[in-house]
Amino acid sequence: MQITIRGHHLSITPAIEDDIRNKFAQMTKHLDQVNSMQVKLSKDHQLDKRSKKGSANHIAEAIVRLPGVELFAQATADDMYTSIKKLTEKLKRQLHRHRKMQLDYQPVIVSA
């Protein structure tokens, strides 16, 4: 499985990269079908007019490619580690739903 990590308006530190790789490895431990993942981390520099600071300005996005399906999730928070955690929780739910649909699928056999 290939994981691509990009940063937009911020540099990717080794600690952030290790955190992402560990969380995604745990998430896909029981799913062998993952072809690739793209993770984009960005920081929005917009300021809130009332508090004069950026709120929920750390954005984490991910695309997970499985055979025939692409899963996308996005999460925002005040801290990059929190947004990564929210992102992995969203992707876990999507992967669980996808896995359940695969296991519940029973093809209809039509006999002539």
PDB file of N, CA and C in Angstrom:
ATOM      1  N   MET A   1       0.846  -1.180   0.000  1.00  0.00           N
ATOM      2  CA  MET A   1       0.000   0.000   0.000  1.00  0.00           C
ATOM      3  C   MET A   1       0.886   1.236   0.000  1.00  0.00           C
ATOM      4  N   GLN A   2       0.518   2.175  -0.812  1.00  0.00           N
ATOM      5  CA  GLN A   2       1.285   3.396  -0.959  1.00  0.00           C
ATOM      6  C   GLN A   2       0.537   4.539  -0.277  1.00  0.00           C
ATOM      7  N   ILE A   3       1.221   5.253   0.617  1.00  0.00           N
ATOM      8  CA  ILE A   3       0.636   6.421   1.271  1.00  0.00           C
ATOM      9  C   ILE A   3       1.417   7.649   0.817  1.00  0.00           C
ATOM     10  N   THR A   4       0.693   8.613   0.247  1.00  0.00           N
ATOM     11  CA  THR A   4       1.284   9.871  -0.174  1.00  0.00           C
ATOM     12  C   THR A   4       0.785  10.957   0.762  1.00  0.00           C
ATOM     13  N   ILE A   5       1.712  11.694   1.365  1.00  0.00           N
ATOM     14  CA  ILE A   5       1.352  12.759   2.310  1.00  0.00           C
ATOM     15  C   ILE A   5       1.881  14.079   1.752  1.00  0.00           C
ATOM     16  N   ARG A   6       0.963  15.043   1.593  1.00  0.00           N
ATOM     17  CA  ARG A   6       1.328  16.359   1.080  1.00  0.00           C
ATOM     18  C   ARG A   6       0.923  17.424   2.084  1.00  0.00           C
ATOM     19  N   GLY A   7       1.664  18.497   2.097  1.00  0.00           N
ATOM     20  CA  GLY A   7       1.337  19.634   2.932  1.00  0.00           C
ATOM     21  C   GLY A   7       1.095  20.866   2.085  1.00  0.00           C
ATOM     22  N   HIS A   8       0.074  21.616   2.424  1.00  0.00           N
ATOM     23  CA  HIS A   8      -0.256  22.858   1.715  1.00  0.00           C
ATOM     24  C   HIS A   8      -0.242  23.976   2.744  1.00  0.00           C
ATOM     25  N   HIS A   9       0.664  24.908   2.599  1.00  0.00           N
ATOM     26  CA  HIS A   9       0.871  26.012   3.545  1.00  0.00           C
ATOM     27  C   HIS A   9       1.383  25.530   4.901  1.00  0.00           C
ATOM     28  N   LEU A  10       2.000  24.350   4.925  1.00  0.00           N
ATOM     29  CA  LEU A  10       2.661  23.892   6.135  1.00  0.00           C
ATOM     30  C   LEU A  10       3.625  22.775   5.763  1.00  0.00           C
ATOM     31  N   SER A  11       4.638  22.614   6.581  1.00  0.00           N
ATOM     32  CA  SER A  11       5.619  21.564   6.300  1.00  0.00           C
ATOM     33  C   SER A  11       5.251  20.319   7.111  1.00  0.00           C
ATOM     34  N   ILE A  12       5.495  19.161   6.512  1.00  0.00           N
ATOM     35  CA  ILE A  12       5.187  17.888   7.153  1.00  0.00           C
ATOM     36  C   ILE A  12       6.380  17.485   8.021  1.00  0.00           C
ATOM     37  N   THR A  13       6.179  17.440   9.309  1.00  0.00           N
ATOM     38  CA  THR A  13       7.245  17.036  10.220  1.00  0.00           C
ATOM     39  C   THR A  13       7.280  15.510  10.315  1.00  0.00           C
ATOM     40  N   PRO A  14       8.403  14.952  10.713  1.00  0.00           N
ATOM     41  CA  PRO A  14       8.465  13.487  10.879  1.00  0.00           C
ATOM     42  C   PRO A  14       7.457  12.961  11.905  1.00  0.00           C
ATOM     43  N   ALA A  15       7.166  13.739  12.930  1.00  0.00           N
ATOM     44  CA  ALA A  15       6.190  13.307  13.934  1.00  0.00           C
ATOM     45  C   ALA A  15       4.788  13.197  13.337  1.00  0.00           C
ATOM     46  N   ILE A  16       4.404  14.166  12.524  1.00  0.00           N
ATOM     47  CA  ILE A  16       3.089  14.128  11.876  1.00  0.00           C
ATOM     48  C   ILE A  16       3.030  12.957  10.902  1.00  0.00           C
ATOM     49  N   GLU A  17       4.102  12.762  10.134  1.00  0.00           N
ATOM     50  CA  GLU A  17       4.132  11.665   9.167  1.00  0.00           C
ATOM     51  C   GLU A  17       4.039  10.311   9.867  1.00  0.00           C
ATOM     52  N   ASP A  18       4.753  10.136  10.974  1.00  0.00           N
ATOM     53  CA  ASP A  18       4.677   8.879  11.733  1.00  0.00           C
ATOM     54  C   ASP A  18       3.284   8.657  12.300  1.00  0.00           C
ATOM     55  N   ASP A  19       2.668   9.731  12.801  1.00  0.00           N
ATOM     56  CA  ASP A  19       1.315   9.629  13.346  1.00  0.00           C
ATOM     57  C   ASP A  19       0.329   9.173  12.272  1.00  0.00           C
ATOM     58  N   ILE A  20       0.432   9.758  11.092  1.00  0.00           N
ATOM     59  CA  ILE A  20      -0.468   9.386   9.995  1.00  0.00           C
ATOM     60  C   ILE A  20      -0.247   7.935   9.590  1.00  0.00           C
ATOM     61  N   ARG A  21       1.002   7.550   9.399  1.00  0.00           N
ATOM     62  CA  ARG A  21       1.303   6.180   8.967  1.00  0.00           C
ATOM     63  C   ARG A  21       0.838   5.149   9.997  1.00  0.00           C
ATOM     64  N   ASN A  22       1.009   5.432  11.293  1.00  0.00           N
ATOM     65  CA  ASN A  22       0.557   4.506  12.339  1.00  0.00           C
ATOM     66  C   ASN A  22      -0.957   4.369  12.351  1.00  0.00           C
ATOM     67  N   LYS A  23      -1.657   5.482  12.272  1.00  0.00           N
ATOM     68  CA  LYS A  23      -3.121   5.440  12.328  1.00  0.00           C
ATOM     69  C   LYS A  23      -3.713   4.750  11.098  1.00  0.00           C
ATOM     70  N   PHE A  24      -3.156   5.025   9.924  1.00  0.00           N
ATOM     71  CA  PHE A  24      -3.681   4.392   8.721  1.00  0.00           C
ATOM     72  C   PHE A  24      -3.297   2.920   8.658  1.00  0.00           C
ATOM     73  N   ALA A  25      -2.155   2.544   9.220  1.00  0.00           N
ATOM     74  CA  ALA A  25      -1.772   1.129   9.257  1.00  0.00           C
ATOM     75  C   ALA A  25      -2.721   0.357  10.168  1.00  0.00           C
ATOM     76  N   GLN A  26      -3.092   0.926  11.309  1.00  0.00           N
ATOM     77  CA  GLN A  26      -4.059   0.284  12.204  1.00  0.00           C
ATOM     78  C   GLN A  26      -5.418   0.161  11.531  1.00  0.00           C
ATOM     79  N   MET A  27      -5.801   1.200  10.801  1.00  0.00           N
ATOM     80  CA  MET A  27      -7.122   1.231  10.184  1.00  0.00           C
ATOM     81  C   MET A  27      -7.250   0.174   9.092  1.00  0.00           C
ATOM     82  N   THR A  28      -6.197  -0.047   8.334  1.00  0.00           N
ATOM     83  CA  THR A  28      -6.269  -0.956   7.204  1.00  0.00           C
ATOM     84  C   THR A  28      -5.623  -2.310   7.500  1.00  0.00           C
ATOM     85  N   LYS A  29      -5.419  -2.618   8.767  1.00  0.00           N
ATOM     86  CA  LYS A  29      -4.763  -3.868   9.143  1.00  0.00           C
ATOM     87  C   LYS A  29      -5.557  -5.078   8.663  1.00  0.00           C
ATOM     88  N   HIS A  30      -6.867  -5.028   8.724  1.00  0.00           N
ATOM     89  CA  HIS A  30      -7.712  -6.163   8.363  1.00  0.00           C
ATOM     90  C   HIS A  30      -8.283  -6.043   6.948  1.00  0.00           C
ATOM     91  N   LEU A  31      -7.835  -5.062   6.202  1.00  0.00           N
ATOM     92  CA  LEU A  31      -8.347  -4.851   4.850  1.00  0.00           C
ATOM     93  C   LEU A  31      -7.165  -4.847   3.885  1.00  0.00           C
ATOM     94  N   ASP A  32      -7.056  -5.893   3.081  1.00  0.00           N
ATOM     95  CA  ASP A  32      -5.914  -6.045   2.186  1.00  0.00           C
ATOM     96  C   ASP A  32      -6.106  -5.352   0.847  1.00  0.00           C
ATOM     97  N   GLN A  33      -7.284  -4.864   0.566  1.00  0.00           N
ATOM     98  CA  GLN A  33      -7.615  -4.381  -0.764  1.00  0.00           C
ATOM     99  C   GLN A  33      -7.192  -2.939  -1.039  1.00  0.00           C
ATOM    100  N   VAL A  34      -6.639  -2.251  -0.075  1.00  0.00           N
ATOM    101  CA  VAL A  34      -6.318  -0.842  -0.260  1.00  0.00           C
ATOM    102  C   VAL A  34      -5.158  -0.717  -1.245  1.00  0.00           C
ATOM    103  N   ASN A  35      -5.399  -0.021  -2.357  1.00  0.00           N
ATOM    104  CA  ASN A  35      -4.362   0.193  -3.364  1.00  0.00           C
ATOM    105  C   ASN A  35      -3.447   1.347  -2.987  1.00  0.00           C
ATOM    106  N   SER A  36      -4.040   2.502  -2.683  1.00  0.00           N
ATOM    107  CA  SER A  36      -3.238   3.671  -2.339  1.00  0.00           C
ATOM    108  C   SER A  36      -4.053   4.637  -1.496  1.00  0.00           C
ATOM    109  N   MET A  37      -3.328   5.534  -0.825  1.00  0.00           N
ATOM    110  CA  MET A  37      -3.943   6.584  -0.023  1.00  0.00           C
ATOM    111  C   MET A  37      -3.222   7.889  -0.312  1.00  0.00           C
ATOM    112  N   GLN A  38      -3.989   8.952  -0.388  1.00  0.00           N
ATOM    113  CA  GLN A  38      -3.428  10.286  -0.508  1.00  0.00           C
ATOM    114  C   GLN A  38      -3.948  11.107   0.655  1.00  0.00           C
ATOM    115  N   VAL A  39      -3.043  11.702   1.402  1.00  0.00           N
ATOM    116  CA  VAL A  39      -3.405  12.545   2.532  1.00  0.00           C
ATOM    117  C   VAL A  39      -2.884  13.946   2.250  1.00  0.00           C
ATOM    118  N   LYS A  40      -3.768  14.919   2.377  1.00  0.00           N
ATOM    119  CA  LYS A  40      -3.387  16.319   2.173  1.00  0.00           C
ATOM    120  C   LYS A  40      -3.668  17.076   3.458  1.00  0.00           C
ATOM    121  N   LEU A  41      -2.635  17.697   3.998  1.00  0.00           N
ATOM    122  CA  LEU A  41      -2.765  18.508   5.201  1.00  0.00           C
ATOM    123  C   LEU A  41      -2.575  19.962   4.807  1.00  0.00           C
ATOM    124  N   SER A  42      -3.456  20.815   5.293  1.00  0.00           N
ATOM    125  CA  SER A  42      -3.330  22.230   4.955  1.00  0.00           C
ATOM    126  C   SER A  42      -3.730  23.080   6.148  1.00  0.00           C
ATOM    127  N   LYS A  43      -3.287  24.307   6.084  1.00  0.00           N
ATOM    128  CA  LYS A  43      -3.613  25.260   7.142  1.00  0.00           C
ATOM    129  C   LYS A  43      -4.185  26.501   6.491  1.00  0.00           C
ATOM    130  N   ASP A  44      -5.378  26.863   6.923  1.00  0.00           N
ATOM    131  CA  ASP A  44      -6.050  28.045   6.415  1.00  0.00           C
ATOM    132  C   ASP A  44      -5.655  29.220   7.306  1.00  0.00           C
ATOM    133  N   HIS A  45      -5.215  30.297   6.703  1.00  0.00           N
ATOM    134  CA  HIS A  45      -4.736  31.440   7.476  1.00  0.00           C
ATOM    135  C   HIS A  45      -5.785  32.534   7.629  1.00  0.00           C
ATOM    136  N   GLN A  46      -7.052  32.177   7.507  1.00  0.00           N
ATOM    137  CA  GLN A  46      -8.123  33.149   7.696  1.00  0.00           C
ATOM    138  C   GLN A  46      -8.316  33.406   9.192  1.00  0.00           C
ATOM    139  N   LEU A  47      -8.583  34.632   9.546  1.00  0.00           N
ATOM    140  CA  LEU A  47      -8.810  34.997  10.939  1.00  0.00           C
ATOM    141  C   LEU A  47     -10.295  35.221  11.176  1.00  0.00           C
ATOM    142  N   ASP A  48     -10.745  34.800  12.348  1.00  0.00           N
ATOM    143  CA  ASP A  48     -12.115  35.034  12.756  1.00  0.00           C
ATOM    144  C   ASP A  48     -12.228  36.495  13.199  1.00  0.00           C
ATOM    145  N   LYS A  49     -13.272  37.174  12.770  1.00  0.00           N
ATOM    146  CA  LYS A  49     -13.402  38.602  13.061  1.00  0.00           C
ATOM    147  C   LYS A  49     -13.613  38.873  14.546  1.00  0.00           C
ATOM    148  N   ARG A  50     -14.296  37.978  15.235  1.00  0.00           N
ATOM    149  CA  ARG A  50     -14.593  38.219  16.649  1.00  0.00           C
ATOM    150  C   ARG A  50     -13.399  37.903  17.550  1.00  0.00           C
ATOM    151  N   SER A  51     -12.816  36.715  17.376  1.00  0.00           N
ATOM    152  CA  SER A  51     -11.772  36.296  18.306  1.00  0.00           C
ATOM    153  C   SER A  51     -10.369  36.656  17.830  1.00  0.00           C
ATOM    154  N   LYS A  52     -10.248  37.159  16.601  1.00  0.00           N
ATOM    155  CA  LYS A  52      -8.970  37.553  16.025  1.00  0.00           C
ATOM    156  C   LYS A  52      -7.978  36.400  15.923  1.00  0.00           C
ATOM    157  N   LYS A  53      -8.484  35.170  15.887  1.00  0.00           N
ATOM    158  CA  LYS A  53      -7.607  34.024  15.667  1.00  0.00           C
ATOM    159  C   LYS A  53      -8.326  33.031  14.760  1.00  0.00           C
ATOM    160  N   GLY A  54      -7.584  32.156  14.152  1.00  0.00           N
ATOM    161  CA  GLY A  54      -8.159  31.175  13.249  1.00  0.00           C
ATOM    162  C   GLY A  54      -8.790  30.043  14.024  1.00  0.00           C
ATOM    163  N   SER A  55     -10.033  29.755  13.739  1.00  0.00           N
ATOM    164  CA  SER A  55     -10.701  28.645  14.418  1.00  0.00           C
ATOM    165  C   SER A  55     -10.935  27.543  13.404  1.00  0.00           C
ATOM    166  N   ALA A  56     -10.618  26.335  13.797  1.00  0.00           N
ATOM    167  CA  ALA A  56     -10.763  25.149  12.939  1.00  0.00           C
ATOM    168  C   ALA A  56     -10.050  25.375  11.615  1.00  0.00           C
ATOM    169  N   ASN A  57      -8.791  25.796  11.708  1.00  0.00           N
ATOM    170  CA  ASN A  57      -8.078  26.138  10.486  1.00  0.00           C
ATOM    171  C   ASN A  57      -7.080  25.071  10.045  1.00  0.00           C
ATOM    172  N   HIS A  58      -6.957  23.964  10.746  1.00  0.00           N
ATOM    173  CA  HIS A  58      -6.110  22.861  10.320  1.00  0.00           C
ATOM    174  C   HIS A  58      -7.000  21.831   9.619  1.00  0.00           C
ATOM    175  N   ILE A  59      -6.738  21.602   8.341  1.00  0.00           N
ATOM    176  CA  ILE A  59      -7.596  20.750   7.520  1.00  0.00           C
ATOM    177  C   ILE A  59      -6.827  19.515   7.097  1.00  0.00           C
ATOM    178  N   ALA A  60      -7.457  18.352   7.273  1.00  0.00           N
ATOM    179  CA  ALA A  60      -6.885  17.082   6.832  1.00  0.00           C
ATOM    180  C   ALA A  60      -7.873  16.433   5.876  1.00  0.00           C
ATOM    181  N   GLU A  61      -7.387  16.041   4.704  1.00  0.00           N
ATOM    182  CA  GLU A  61      -8.215  15.377   3.699  1.00  0.00           C
ATOM    183  C   GLU A  61      -7.519  14.087   3.288  1.00  0.00           C
ATOM    184  N   ALA A  62      -8.313  13.086   2.943  1.00  0.00           N
ATOM    185  CA  ALA A  62      -7.731  11.820   2.498  1.00  0.00           C
ATOM    186  C   ALA A  62      -8.603  11.180   1.434  1.00  0.00           C
ATOM    187  N   ILE A  63      -7.934  10.527   0.493  1.00  0.00           N
ATOM    188  CA  ILE A  63      -8.592   9.713  -0.519  1.00  0.00           C
ATOM    189  C   ILE A  63      -8.006   8.313  -0.398  1.00  0.00           C
ATOM    190  N   VAL A  64      -8.876   7.338  -0.201  1.00  0.00           N
ATOM    191  CA  VAL A  64      -8.459   5.942  -0.101  1.00  0.00           C
ATOM    192  C   VAL A  64      -8.998   5.230  -1.333  1.00  0.00           C
ATOM    193  N   ARG A  65      -8.105   4.595  -2.066  1.00  0.00           N
ATOM    194  CA  ARG A  65      -8.508   3.906  -3.293  1.00  0.00           C
ATOM    195  C   ARG A  65      -8.537   2.402  -3.064  1.00  0.00           C
ATOM    196  N   LEU A  66      -9.715   1.835  -3.284  1.00  0.00           N
ATOM    197  CA  LEU A  66      -9.944   0.397  -3.242  1.00  0.00           C
ATOM    198  C   LEU A  66     -10.334  -0.034  -4.649  1.00  0.00           C
ATOM    199  N   PRO A  67     -10.312  -1.325  -4.954  1.00  0.00           N
ATOM    200  CA  PRO A  67     -10.737  -1.750  -6.293  1.00  0.00           C
ATOM    201  C   PRO A  67     -12.194  -1.359  -6.575  1.00  0.00           C
ATOM    202  N   GLY A  68     -12.383  -0.458  -7.528  1.00  0.00           N
ATOM    203  CA  GLY A  68     -13.719  -0.043  -7.926  1.00  0.00           C
ATOM    204  C   GLY A  68     -14.341   1.046  -7.080  1.00  0.00           C
ATOM    205  N   VAL A  69     -13.645   1.525  -6.064  1.00  0.00           N
ATOM    206  CA  VAL A  69     -14.244   2.503  -5.151  1.00  0.00           C
ATOM    207  C   VAL A  69     -13.175   3.478  -4.653  1.00  0.00           C
ATOM    208  N   GLU A  70     -13.564   4.741  -4.481  1.00  0.00           N
ATOM    209  CA  GLU A  70     -12.711   5.736  -3.843  1.00  0.00           C
ATOM    210  C   GLU A  70     -13.470   6.309  -2.655  1.00  0.00           C
ATOM    211  N   LEU A  71     -12.826   6.333  -1.509  1.00  0.00           N
ATOM    212  CA  LEU A  71     -13.421   6.908  -0.313  1.00  0.00           C
ATOM    213  C   LEU A  71     -12.732   8.234  -0.021  1.00  0.00           C
ATOM    214  N   PHE A  72     -13.525   9.249   0.325  1.00  0.00           N
ATOM    215  CA  PHE A  72     -12.987  10.574   0.611  1.00  0.00           C
ATOM    216  C   PHE A  72     -13.496  11.040   1.958  1.00  0.00           C
ATOM    217  N   ALA A  73     -12.620  11.682   2.728  1.00  0.00           N
ATOM    218  CA  ALA A  73     -13.024  12.261   4.005  1.00  0.00           C
ATOM    219  C   ALA A  73     -12.228  13.541   4.232  1.00  0.00           C
ATOM    220  N   GLN A  74     -12.839  14.452   4.991  1.00  0.00           N
ATOM    221  CA  GLN A  74     -12.198  15.720   5.323  1.00  0.00           C
ATOM    222  C   GLN A  74     -12.549  16.054   6.766  1.00  0.00           C
ATOM    223  N   ALA A  75     -11.577  16.574   7.498  1.00  0.00           N
ATOM    224  CA  ALA A  75     -11.813  16.957   8.892  1.00  0.00           C
ATOM    225  C   ALA A  75     -11.055  18.246   9.188  1.00  0.00           C
ATOM    226  N   THR A  76     -11.648  19.083  10.045  1.00  0.00           N
ATOM    227  CA  THR A  76     -11.001  20.329  10.453  1.00  0.00           C
ATOM    228  C   THR A  76     -10.999  20.418  11.968  1.00  0.00           C
ATOM    229  N   ALA A  77      -9.969  21.066  12.498  1.00  0.00           N
ATOM    230  CA  ALA A  77      -9.864  21.273  13.947  1.00  0.00           C
ATOM    231  C   ALA A  77      -8.880  22.412  14.204  1.00  0.00           C
ATOM    232  N   ASP A  78      -8.730  22.778  15.461  1.00  0.00           N
ATOM    233  CA  ASP A  78      -7.784  23.823  15.851  1.00  0.00           C
ATOM    234  C   ASP A  78      -6.349  23.316  15.883  1.00  0.00           C
ATOM    235  N   ASP A  79      -6.178  21.997  15.932  1.00  0.00           N
ATOM    236  CA  ASP A  79      -4.867  21.367  16.021  1.00  0.00           C
ATOM    237  C   ASP A  79      -4.754  20.316  14.919  1.00  0.00           C
ATOM    238  N   MET A  80      -3.583  20.162  14.331  1.00  0.00           N
ATOM    239  CA  MET A  80      -3.421  19.219  13.226  1.00  0.00           C
ATOM    240  C   MET A  80      -3.599  17.780  13.693  1.00  0.00           C
ATOM    241  N   TYR A  81      -3.113  17.447  14.870  1.00  0.00           N
ATOM    242  CA  TYR A  81      -3.250  16.075  15.378  1.00  0.00           C
ATOM    243  C   TYR A  81      -4.716  15.716  15.617  1.00  0.00           C
ATOM    244  N   THR A  82      -5.493  16.682  16.076  1.00  0.00           N
ATOM    245  CA  THR A  82      -6.920  16.457  16.281  1.00  0.00           C
ATOM    246  C   THR A  82      -7.639  16.258  14.954  1.00  0.00           C
ATOM    247  N   SER A  83      -7.277  17.044  13.947  1.00  0.00           N
ATOM    248  CA  SER A  83      -7.919  16.879  12.642  1.00  0.00           C
ATOM    249  C   SER A  83      -7.544  15.536  12.016  1.00  0.00           C
ATOM    250  N   ILE A  84      -6.316  15.058  12.230  1.00  0.00           N
ATOM    251  CA  ILE A  84      -5.919  13.738  11.733  1.00  0.00           C
ATOM    252  C   ILE A  84      -6.709  12.648  12.436  1.00  0.00           C
ATOM    253  N   LYS A  85      -6.913  12.803  13.737  1.00  0.00           N
ATOM    254  CA  LYS A  85      -7.691  11.817  14.497  1.00  0.00           C
ATOM    255  C   LYS A  85      -9.131  11.773  14.000  1.00  0.00           C
ATOM    256  N   LYS A  86      -9.746  12.936  13.792  1.00  0.00           N
ATOM    257  CA  LYS A  86     -11.116  12.987  13.267  1.00  0.00           C
ATOM    258  C   LYS A  86     -11.194  12.362  11.880  1.00  0.00           C
ATOM    259  N   LEU A  87     -10.174  12.618  11.059  1.00  0.00           N
ATOM    260  CA  LEU A  87     -10.131  12.069   9.711  1.00  0.00           C
ATOM    261  C   LEU A  87     -10.077  10.546   9.741  1.00  0.00           C
ATOM    262  N   THR A  88      -9.241   9.987  10.592  1.00  0.00           N
ATOM    263  CA  THR A  88      -9.145   8.528  10.653  1.00  0.00           C
ATOM    264  C   THR A  88     -10.439   7.910  11.170  1.00  0.00           C
ATOM    265  N   GLU A  89     -11.131   8.578  12.089  1.00  0.00           N
ATOM    266  CA  GLU A  89     -12.412   8.061  12.576  1.00  0.00           C
ATOM    267  C   GLU A  89     -13.455   8.044  11.454  1.00  0.00           C
ATOM    268  N   LYS A  90     -13.479   9.095  10.632  1.00  0.00           N
ATOM    269  CA  LYS A  90     -14.422   9.136   9.516  1.00  0.00           C
ATOM    270  C   LYS A  90     -14.112   8.039   8.503  1.00  0.00           C
ATOM    271  N   LEU A  91     -12.836   7.862   8.204  1.00  0.00           N
ATOM    272  CA  LEU A  91     -12.460   6.823   7.243  1.00  0.00           C
ATOM    273  C   LEU A  91     -12.711   5.424   7.792  1.00  0.00           C
ATOM    274  N   LYS A  92     -12.529   5.231   9.096  1.00  0.00           N
ATOM    275  CA  LYS A  92     -12.830   3.923   9.696  1.00  0.00           C
ATOM    276  C   LYS A  92     -14.297   3.571   9.497  1.00  0.00           C
ATOM    277  N   ARG A  93     -15.176   4.543   9.705  1.00  0.00           N
ATOM    278  CA  ARG A  93     -16.606   4.292   9.505  1.00  0.00           C
ATOM    279  C   ARG A  93     -16.902   3.938   8.049  1.00  0.00           C
ATOM    280  N   GLN A  94     -16.294   4.662   7.126  1.00  0.00           N
ATOM    281  CA  GLN A  94     -16.532   4.378   5.709  1.00  0.00           C
ATOM    282  C   GLN A  94     -15.990   3.008   5.317  1.00  0.00           C
ATOM    283  N   LEU A  95     -14.796   2.653   5.793  1.00  0.00           N
ATOM    284  CA  LEU A  95     -14.223   1.349   5.484  1.00  0.00           C
ATOM    285  C   LEU A  95     -15.044   0.223   6.105  1.00  0.00           C
ATOM    286  N   HIS A  96     -15.540   0.456   7.314  1.00  0.00           N
ATOM    287  CA  HIS A  96     -16.377  -0.552   7.973  1.00  0.00           C
ATOM    288  C   HIS A  96     -17.671  -0.761   7.183  1.00  0.00           C
ATOM    289  N   ARG A  97     -18.278   0.328   6.726  1.00  0.00           N
ATOM    290  CA  ARG A  97     -19.502   0.242   5.932  1.00  0.00           C
ATOM    291  C   ARG A  97     -19.227  -0.478   4.608  1.00  0.00           C
ATOM    292  N   HIS A  98     -18.105  -0.162   3.977  1.00  0.00           N
ATOM    293  CA  HIS A  98     -17.748  -0.818   2.721  1.00  0.00           C
ATOM    294  C   HIS A  98     -17.500  -2.307   2.932  1.00  0.00           C
ATOM    295  N   ARG A  99     -16.813  -2.647   3.992  1.00  0.00           N
ATOM    296  CA  ARG A  99     -16.522  -4.053   4.310  1.00  0.00           C
ATOM    297  C   ARG A  99     -17.817  -4.811   4.606  1.00  0.00           C
ATOM    298  N   LYS A 100     -18.737  -4.174   5.327  1.00  0.00           N
ATOM    299  CA  LYS A 100     -20.012  -4.817   5.643  1.00  0.00           C
ATOM    300  C   LYS A 100     -20.830  -5.054   4.378  1.00  0.00           C
ATOM    301  N   MET A 101     -20.818  -4.093   3.462  1.00  0.00           N
ATOM    302  CA  MET A 101     -21.545  -4.269   2.207  1.00  0.00           C
ATOM    303  C   MET A 101     -20.961  -5.423   1.406  1.00  0.00           C
ATOM    304  N   GLN A 102     -19.642  -5.580   1.427  1.00  0.00           N
ATOM    305  CA  GLN A 102     -19.002  -6.689   0.720  1.00  0.00           C
ATOM    306  C   GLN A 102     -19.388  -8.034   1.328  1.00  0.00           C
ATOM    307  N   LEU A 103     -19.426  -8.097   2.656  1.00  0.00           N
ATOM    308  CA  LEU A 103     -19.740  -9.359   3.316  1.00  0.00           C
ATOM    309  C   LEU A 103     -21.214  -9.716   3.197  1.00  0.00           C
ATOM    310  N   ASP A 104     -22.084  -8.710   3.134  1.00  0.00           N
ATOM    311  CA  ASP A 104     -23.514  -8.957   3.044  1.00  0.00           C
ATOM    312  C   ASP A 104     -23.980  -9.275   1.622  1.00  0.00           C
ATOM    313  N   TYR A 105     -23.130  -9.002   0.646  1.00  0.00           N
ATOM    314  CA  TYR A 105     -23.521  -9.209  -0.744  1.00  0.00           C
ATOM    315  C   TYR A 105     -23.621 -10.706  -1.058  1.00  0.00           C
ATOM    316  N   GLN A 106     -24.781 -11.084  -1.582  1.00  0.00           N
ATOM    317  CA  GLN A 106     -24.985 -12.464  -2.019  1.00  0.00           C
ATOM    318  C   GLN A 106     -25.524 -12.411  -3.442  1.00  0.00           C
ATOM    319  N   PRO A 107     -24.764 -12.914  -4.394  1.00  0.00           N
ATOM    320  CA  PRO A 107     -25.220 -12.843  -5.780  1.00  0.00           C
ATOM    321  C   PRO A 107     -26.458 -13.691  -6.013  1.00  0.00           C
ATOM    322  N   VAL A 108     -27.320 -13.218  -6.883  1.00  0.00           N
ATOM    323  CA  VAL A 108     -28.541 -13.933  -7.227  1.00  0.00           C
ATOM    324  C   VAL A 108     -28.211 -14.900  -8.349  1.00  0.00           C
ATOM    325  N   ILE A 109     -28.500 -16.154  -8.120  1.00  0.00           N
ATOM    326  CA  ILE A 109     -28.240 -17.178  -9.121  1.00  0.00           C
ATOM    327  C   ILE A 109     -29.543 -17.491  -9.830  1.00  0.00           C
ATOM    328  N   VAL A 110     -29.564 -17.284 -11.116  1.00  0.00           N
ATOM    329  CA  VAL A 110     -30.750 -17.537 -11.915  1.00  0.00           C
ATOM    330  C   VAL A 110     -30.506 -18.836 -12.672  1.00  0.00           C
ATOM    331  N   SER A 111     -31.372 -19.805 -12.457  1.00  0.00           N
ATOM    332  CA  SER A 111     -31.230 -21.077 -13.181  1.00  0.00           C
ATOM    333  C   SER A 111     -32.257 -21.114 -14.304  1.00  0.00           C
ATOM    334  N   ALA A 112     -31.844 -21.651 -15.408  1.00  0.00           N
ATOM    335  CA  ALA A 112     -32.725 -21.686 -16.558  1.00  0.00           C
ATOM    336  C   ALA A 112     -33.393 -23.021 -16.714  1.00  0.00           C
TER     337      ALA A 112
END
